[in-house]
Amino acid sequence: MSSLEISSSCCNQEMKLPLSPPLVEGSAFVPPGKDMNEVEEKSKDIIKFTSEKLSIDEASQLVISPVCGAVSLFVGTTRNNFEGKKVISLEYEAYLPMAENEVRKICSDIRQKWPVRHIAVFHRLGLVPVSEASIIIAVSSAHRAASLEAVSYAIDNLKAKVPIWKKEMYEESPSSWKRNKECFWATSTQ
């Protein structure tokens, strides 16, 4: 079961689906009378696509673990300019079944490469005003090197493999869908 809120507009019609909690794969069961530190905590991957404002604190708190000494974060925000044009917002759309699947694959790849505990990937859909977060990636690990490398790997691979499209809305010129130069389907056709 996926946890998504989708806001998409096409042909001047808007469709909204209900908000649901983030997708959490894996969780720890704490028996009554036991302390969390006494129970083996299962690793979890939290994947969330939403039209709601993203919370850095929520993503960070979801990956904190008593066995980890590091939480690394990447927060991508909307900047106010692009190639000399004033940007007022971004609009994101995604093909959600494939996007969720690709993010799960990235999480799995990370777990094969680094000893990390928890991974959270939140991506905003719909309009994202200047200075607000479009994406938050949080990773916890026992030591900083693993989580820092995993966060870098996650954002690079998300941009290269996940079907998410971005439209830049400008103050004084027409909006423009941006081709992601890093995505594999854009680079393979050249």
PDB file of C-alpha atoms in Angstrom:
ATOM      1  CA  MET A   1       0.000   0.000   0.000  1.00  0.00           C
ATOM      2  CA  SER A   2       1.401   3.387  -0.864  1.00  0.00           C
ATOM      3  CA  SER A   3       1.020   6.612   1.028  1.00  0.00           C
ATOM      4  CA  LEU A   4       0.533   9.512  -1.278  1.00  0.00           C
ATOM      5  CA  GLU A   5      -1.296  12.714  -1.751  1.00  0.00           C
ATOM      6  CA  ILE A   6      -1.432  13.566  -5.387  1.00  0.00           C
ATOM      7  CA  SER A   7      -2.345  16.913  -6.787  1.00  0.00           C
ATOM      8  CA  SER A   8      -2.235  17.061 -10.511  1.00  0.00           C
ATOM      9  CA  SER A   9      -3.724  19.417 -12.990  1.00  0.00           C
ATOM     10  CA  CYS A  10      -4.456  18.738 -16.593  1.00  0.00           C
ATOM     11  CA  CYS A  11      -6.736  20.537 -18.986  1.00  0.00           C
ATOM     12  CA  ASN A  12      -7.723  23.097 -16.301  1.00  0.00           C
ATOM     13  CA  GLN A  13      -9.134  20.368 -14.077  1.00  0.00           C
ATOM     14  CA  GLU A  14      -7.653  19.486 -10.715  1.00  0.00           C
ATOM     15  CA  MET A  15      -7.813  16.086  -9.102  1.00  0.00           C
ATOM     16  CA  LYS A  16      -6.958  15.532  -5.433  1.00  0.00           C
ATOM     17  CA  LEU A  17      -6.632  12.261  -3.629  1.00  0.00           C
ATOM     18  CA  PRO A  18      -6.755  12.021   0.167  1.00  0.00           C
ATOM     19  CA  LEU A  19      -3.607  12.443   2.224  1.00  0.00           C
ATOM     20  CA  SER A  20      -2.331   9.294   3.855  1.00  0.00           C
ATOM     21  CA  PRO A  21       0.592   8.654   6.189  1.00  0.00           C
ATOM     22  CA  PRO A  22       4.057   8.069   4.696  1.00  0.00           C
ATOM     23  CA  LEU A  23       4.944   4.639   3.373  1.00  0.00           C
ATOM     24  CA  VAL A  24       7.075   2.918   6.007  1.00  0.00           C
ATOM     25  CA  GLU A  25       8.732  -0.338   5.068  1.00  0.00           C
ATOM     26  CA  GLY A  26       9.927  -2.219   8.142  1.00  0.00           C
ATOM     27  CA  SER A  27       9.245  -1.207  11.702  1.00  0.00           C
ATOM     28  CA  ALA A  28      10.238  -2.217  15.174  1.00  0.00           C
ATOM     29  CA  PHE A  29       7.757  -3.868  17.519  1.00  0.00           C
ATOM     30  CA  VAL A  30       8.416  -2.976  21.140  1.00  0.00           C
ATOM     31  CA  PRO A  31       6.858  -5.512  23.530  1.00  0.00           C
ATOM     32  CA  PRO A  32       5.088  -4.063  26.596  1.00  0.00           C
ATOM     33  CA  GLY A  33       7.510  -3.321  29.437  1.00  0.00           C
ATOM     34  CA  LYS A  34      10.559  -3.168  27.126  1.00  0.00           C
ATOM     35  CA  ASP A  35      12.700  -0.123  26.440  1.00  0.00           C
ATOM     36  CA  MET A  36      13.357   0.743  22.773  1.00  0.00           C
ATOM     37  CA  ASN A  37      17.101   0.391  23.477  1.00  0.00           C
ATOM     38  CA  GLU A  38      16.561  -3.234  24.549  1.00  0.00           C
ATOM     39  CA  VAL A  39      14.806  -4.260  21.316  1.00  0.00           C
ATOM     40  CA  GLU A  40      16.545  -4.908  18.009  1.00  0.00           C
ATOM     41  CA  GLU A  41      15.313  -2.092  15.821  1.00  0.00           C
ATOM     42  CA  LYS A  42      14.454  -2.997  12.215  1.00  0.00           C
ATOM     43  CA  SER A  43      15.658  -0.767   9.425  1.00  0.00           C
ATOM     44  CA  LYS A  44      12.978   1.258   7.676  1.00  0.00           C
ATOM     45  CA  ASP A  45      12.552   3.151   4.437  1.00  0.00           C
ATOM     46  CA  ILE A  46      10.039   5.996   4.562  1.00  0.00           C
ATOM     47  CA  ILE A  47       8.874   7.278   1.174  1.00  0.00           C
ATOM     48  CA  LYS A  48       6.412  10.151   0.906  1.00  0.00           C
ATOM     49  CA  PHE A  49       5.092  12.126  -2.058  1.00  0.00           C
ATOM     50  CA  THR A  50       2.755  14.952  -1.027  1.00  0.00           C
ATOM     51  CA  SER A  51       1.380  18.334  -2.044  1.00  0.00           C
ATOM     52  CA  GLU A  52       1.751  19.494   1.580  1.00  0.00           C
ATOM     53  CA  LYS A  53       4.715  21.533   2.832  1.00  0.00           C
ATOM     54  CA  LEU A  54       7.626  19.223   3.750  1.00  0.00           C
ATOM     55  CA  SER A  55       8.959  19.102   7.320  1.00  0.00           C
ATOM     56  CA  ILE A  56      12.703  18.806   7.861  1.00  0.00           C
ATOM     57  CA  ASP A  57      12.054  17.996  11.525  1.00  0.00           C
ATOM     58  CA  GLU A  58       9.644  15.171  10.640  1.00  0.00           C
ATOM     59  CA  ALA A  59      12.102  13.563   8.208  1.00  0.00           C
ATOM     60  CA  SER A  60      14.948  13.885  10.697  1.00  0.00           C
ATOM     61  CA  GLN A  61      12.941  12.457  13.605  1.00  0.00           C
ATOM     62  CA  LEU A  62      11.800   9.467  11.546  1.00  0.00           C
ATOM     63  CA  VAL A  63      15.379   8.294  10.970  1.00  0.00           C
ATOM     64  CA  ILE A  64      16.822   8.903  14.444  1.00  0.00           C
ATOM     65  CA  SER A  65      17.908   5.696  16.158  1.00  0.00           C
ATOM     66  CA  PRO A  66      19.575   4.976  19.501  1.00  0.00           C
ATOM     67  CA  VAL A  67      22.179   2.855  17.677  1.00  0.00           C
ATOM     68  CA  CYS A  68      23.146   5.673  15.299  1.00  0.00           C
ATOM     69  CA  GLY A  69      25.554   8.526  15.852  1.00  0.00           C
ATOM     70  CA  ALA A  70      24.778  10.328  12.589  1.00  0.00           C
ATOM     71  CA  VAL A  71      21.783  11.698  10.727  1.00  0.00           C
ATOM     72  CA  SER A  72      22.569  13.312   7.385  1.00  0.00           C
ATOM     73  CA  LEU A  73      20.087  15.450   5.487  1.00  0.00           C
ATOM     74  CA  PHE A  74      19.750  16.881   2.014  1.00  0.00           C
ATOM     75  CA  VAL A  75      17.117  19.583   1.556  1.00  0.00           C
ATOM     76  CA  GLY A  76      16.463  20.844  -1.971  1.00  0.00           C
ATOM     77  CA  THR A  77      14.622  24.183  -2.105  1.00  0.00           C
ATOM     78  CA  THR A  78      13.121  26.423  -4.777  1.00  0.00           C
ATOM     79  CA  ARG A  79      15.545  29.202  -5.674  1.00  0.00           C
ATOM     80  CA  ASN A  80      14.326  32.577  -6.915  1.00  0.00           C
ATOM     81  CA  ASN A  81      16.231  32.663 -10.221  1.00  0.00           C
ATOM     82  CA  PHE A  82      17.219  30.640 -13.242  1.00  0.00           C
ATOM     83  CA  GLU A  83      19.304  31.897 -16.174  1.00  0.00           C
ATOM     84  CA  GLY A  84      18.554  35.543 -15.320  1.00  0.00           C
ATOM     85  CA  LYS A  85      14.797  34.994 -14.939  1.00  0.00           C
ATOM     86  CA  LYS A  86      12.957  35.592 -11.678  1.00  0.00           C
ATOM     87  CA  VAL A  87      11.382  32.310 -10.507  1.00  0.00           C
ATOM     88  CA  ILE A  88       8.240  32.605  -8.356  1.00  0.00           C
ATOM     89  CA  SER A  89       7.586  28.886  -7.852  1.00  0.00           C
ATOM     90  CA  LEU A  90       8.156  25.393  -9.172  1.00  0.00           C
ATOM     91  CA  GLU A  91       5.512  22.838 -10.027  1.00  0.00           C
ATOM     92  CA  TYR A  92       6.286  19.124  -9.752  1.00  0.00           C
ATOM     93  CA  GLU A  93       4.472  16.169 -11.275  1.00  0.00           C
ATOM     94  CA  ALA A  94       5.371  12.499 -10.989  1.00  0.00           C
ATOM     95  CA  TYR A  95       4.357   9.138 -12.328  1.00  0.00           C
ATOM     96  CA  LEU A  96       3.789   7.844  -8.799  1.00  0.00           C
ATOM     97  CA  PRO A  97       3.795   4.034  -9.174  1.00  0.00           C
ATOM     98  CA  MET A  98       7.121   4.160 -11.001  1.00  0.00           C
ATOM     99  CA  ALA A  99       8.486   6.959  -8.795  1.00  0.00           C
ATOM    100  CA  GLU A 100       7.816   4.987  -5.602  1.00  0.00           C
ATOM    101  CA  ASN A 101       9.336   1.868  -7.135  1.00  0.00           C
ATOM    102  CA  GLU A 102      12.478   3.717  -8.243  1.00  0.00           C
ATOM    103  CA  VAL A 103      12.916   5.305  -4.801  1.00  0.00           C
ATOM    104  CA  ARG A 104      12.580   1.847  -3.211  1.00  0.00           C
ATOM    105  CA  LYS A 105      15.335   0.603  -5.559  1.00  0.00           C
ATOM    106  CA  ILE A 106      17.564   3.526  -4.547  1.00  0.00           C
ATOM    107  CA  CYS A 107      16.995   2.686  -0.872  1.00  0.00           C
ATOM    108  CA  SER A 108      17.886  -0.950  -1.570  1.00  0.00           C
ATOM    109  CA  ASP A 109      21.038   0.088  -3.462  1.00  0.00           C
ATOM    110  CA  ILE A 110      22.067   2.306  -0.538  1.00  0.00           C
ATOM    111  CA  ARG A 111      21.674  -0.614   1.866  1.00  0.00           C
ATOM    112  CA  GLN A 112      23.918  -2.742  -0.371  1.00  0.00           C
ATOM    113  CA  LYS A 113      26.648  -0.063  -0.403  1.00  0.00           C
ATOM    114  CA  TRP A 114      26.613   1.434   3.131  1.00  0.00           C
ATOM    115  CA  PRO A 115      25.698   0.297   6.663  1.00  0.00           C
ATOM    116  CA  VAL A 116      22.743   2.654   7.210  1.00  0.00           C
ATOM    117  CA  ARG A 117      19.814   2.217   9.590  1.00  0.00           C
ATOM    118  CA  HIS A 118      16.873   4.317   8.327  1.00  0.00           C
ATOM    119  CA  ILE A 119      16.177   6.235   5.106  1.00  0.00           C
ATOM    120  CA  ALA A 120      13.478   8.873   4.540  1.00  0.00           C
ATOM    121  CA  VAL A 121      12.757  10.365   1.107  1.00  0.00           C
ATOM    122  CA  PHE A 122      10.071  13.073   0.959  1.00  0.00           C
ATOM    123  CA  HIS A 123       9.222  14.790  -2.341  1.00  0.00           C
ATOM    124  CA  ARG A 124       6.789  17.621  -2.830  1.00  0.00           C
ATOM    125  CA  LEU A 125       4.299  17.600  -5.713  1.00  0.00           C
ATOM    126  CA  GLY A 126       2.325  20.523  -7.069  1.00  0.00           C
ATOM    127  CA  LEU A 127       3.386  24.152  -6.515  1.00  0.00           C
ATOM    128  CA  VAL A 128       6.454  24.827  -4.368  1.00  0.00           C
ATOM    129  CA  PRO A 129       7.079  28.537  -3.594  1.00  0.00           C
ATOM    130  CA  VAL A 130      10.554  30.091  -3.412  1.00  0.00           C
ATOM    131  CA  SER A 131      12.591  28.966  -0.363  1.00  0.00           C
ATOM    132  CA  GLU A 132      10.334  25.987   0.432  1.00  0.00           C
ATOM    133  CA  ALA A 133      11.651  22.419   0.289  1.00  0.00           C
ATOM    134  CA  SER A 134      10.978  20.323  -2.818  1.00  0.00           C
ATOM    135  CA  ILE A 135      12.834  17.286  -1.491  1.00  0.00           C
ATOM    136  CA  ILE A 136      14.178  16.057   1.821  1.00  0.00           C
ATOM    137  CA  ILE A 137      16.404  13.011   2.130  1.00  0.00           C
ATOM    138  CA  ALA A 138      17.405  11.837   5.621  1.00  0.00           C
ATOM    139  CA  VAL A 139      19.666   8.883   6.406  1.00  0.00           C
ATOM    140  CA  SER A 140      20.895   7.564   9.749  1.00  0.00           C
ATOM    141  CA  SER A 141      23.963   5.430  10.372  1.00  0.00           C
ATOM    142  CA  ALA A 142      26.370   4.570  13.162  1.00  0.00           C
ATOM    143  CA  HIS A 143      29.030   6.892  11.711  1.00  0.00           C
ATOM    144  CA  ARG A 144      28.823  10.018   9.526  1.00  0.00           C
ATOM    145  CA  ALA A 145      30.673   8.771   6.430  1.00  0.00           C
ATOM    146  CA  ALA A 146      28.005   6.200   5.549  1.00  0.00           C
ATOM    147  CA  SER A 147      25.044   8.566   5.941  1.00  0.00           C
ATOM    148  CA  LEU A 148      26.756  11.448   4.111  1.00  0.00           C
ATOM    149  CA  GLU A 149      27.689   9.244   1.154  1.00  0.00           C
ATOM    150  CA  ALA A 150      24.224   7.644   1.124  1.00  0.00           C
ATOM    151  CA  VAL A 151      22.457  11.037   1.004  1.00  0.00           C
ATOM    152  CA  SER A 152      24.635  12.157  -1.914  1.00  0.00           C
ATOM    153  CA  TYR A 153      23.995   8.884  -3.743  1.00  0.00           C
ATOM    154  CA  ALA A 154      20.245   9.180  -3.086  1.00  0.00           C
ATOM    155  CA  ILE A 155      19.820  12.673  -4.560  1.00  0.00           C
ATOM    156  CA  ASP A 156      22.052  11.945  -7.559  1.00  0.00           C
ATOM    157  CA  ASN A 157      20.158   8.751  -8.383  1.00  0.00           C
ATOM    158  CA  LEU A 158      16.740  10.254  -7.681  1.00  0.00           C
ATOM    159  CA  LYS A 159      17.449  12.984 -10.235  1.00  0.00           C
ATOM    160  CA  ALA A 160      18.778  10.409 -12.719  1.00  0.00           C
ATOM    161  CA  LYS A 161      16.122   7.682 -12.404  1.00  0.00           C
ATOM    162  CA  VAL A 162      12.871   8.820 -10.795  1.00  0.00           C
ATOM    163  CA  PRO A 163      10.086  10.090 -13.123  1.00  0.00           C
ATOM    164  CA  ILE A 164       9.482  13.510 -11.577  1.00  0.00           C
ATOM    165  CA  TRP A 165       9.008  16.565 -13.790  1.00  0.00           C
ATOM    166  CA  LYS A 166       9.579  20.202 -12.846  1.00  0.00           C
ATOM    167  CA  LYS A 167       7.945  23.298 -14.301  1.00  0.00           C
ATOM    168  CA  GLU A 168       9.474  26.691 -13.490  1.00  0.00           C
ATOM    169  CA  MET A 169       7.018  29.545 -13.050  1.00  0.00           C
ATOM    170  CA  TYR A 170       8.588  32.917 -13.904  1.00  0.00           C
ATOM    171  CA  GLU A 171       7.507  36.400 -12.877  1.00  0.00           C
ATOM    172  CA  GLU A 172       7.753  38.062 -16.296  1.00  0.00           C
ATOM    173  CA  SER A 173       7.948  35.285 -18.867  1.00  0.00           C
ATOM    174  CA  PRO A 174       6.068  32.100 -19.736  1.00  0.00           C
ATOM    175  CA  SER A 175       6.544  29.094 -17.486  1.00  0.00           C
ATOM    176  CA  SER A 176       8.788  26.304 -18.707  1.00  0.00           C
ATOM    177  CA  TRP A 177       8.974  22.546 -18.116  1.00  0.00           C
ATOM    178  CA  LYS A 178      12.607  21.777 -17.374  1.00  0.00           C
ATOM    179  CA  ARG A 179      14.384  18.804 -18.834  1.00  0.00           C
ATOM    180  CA  ASN A 180      16.442  17.080 -16.181  1.00  0.00           C
ATOM    181  CA  LYS A 181      19.826  16.753 -17.853  1.00  0.00           C
ATOM    182  CA  GLU A 182      20.771  14.072 -15.310  1.00  0.00           C
ATOM    183  CA  CYS A 183      17.920  11.636 -16.027  1.00  0.00           C
ATOM    184  CA  PHE A 184      18.806   8.514 -17.986  1.00  0.00           C
ATOM    185  CA  TRP A 185      16.001   8.851 -20.542  1.00  0.00           C
ATOM    186  CA  ALA A 186      17.133  12.390 -21.490  1.00  0.00           C
ATOM    187  CA  THR A 187      20.792  11.476 -21.882  1.00  0.00           C
ATOM    188  CA  SER A 188      20.178   8.229 -23.786  1.00  0.00           C
ATOM    189  CA  THR A 189      18.457  10.006 -26.714  1.00  0.00           C
ATOM    190  CA  GLN A 190      21.385  12.275 -27.545  1.00  0.00           C
TER     191      GLN A 190
END
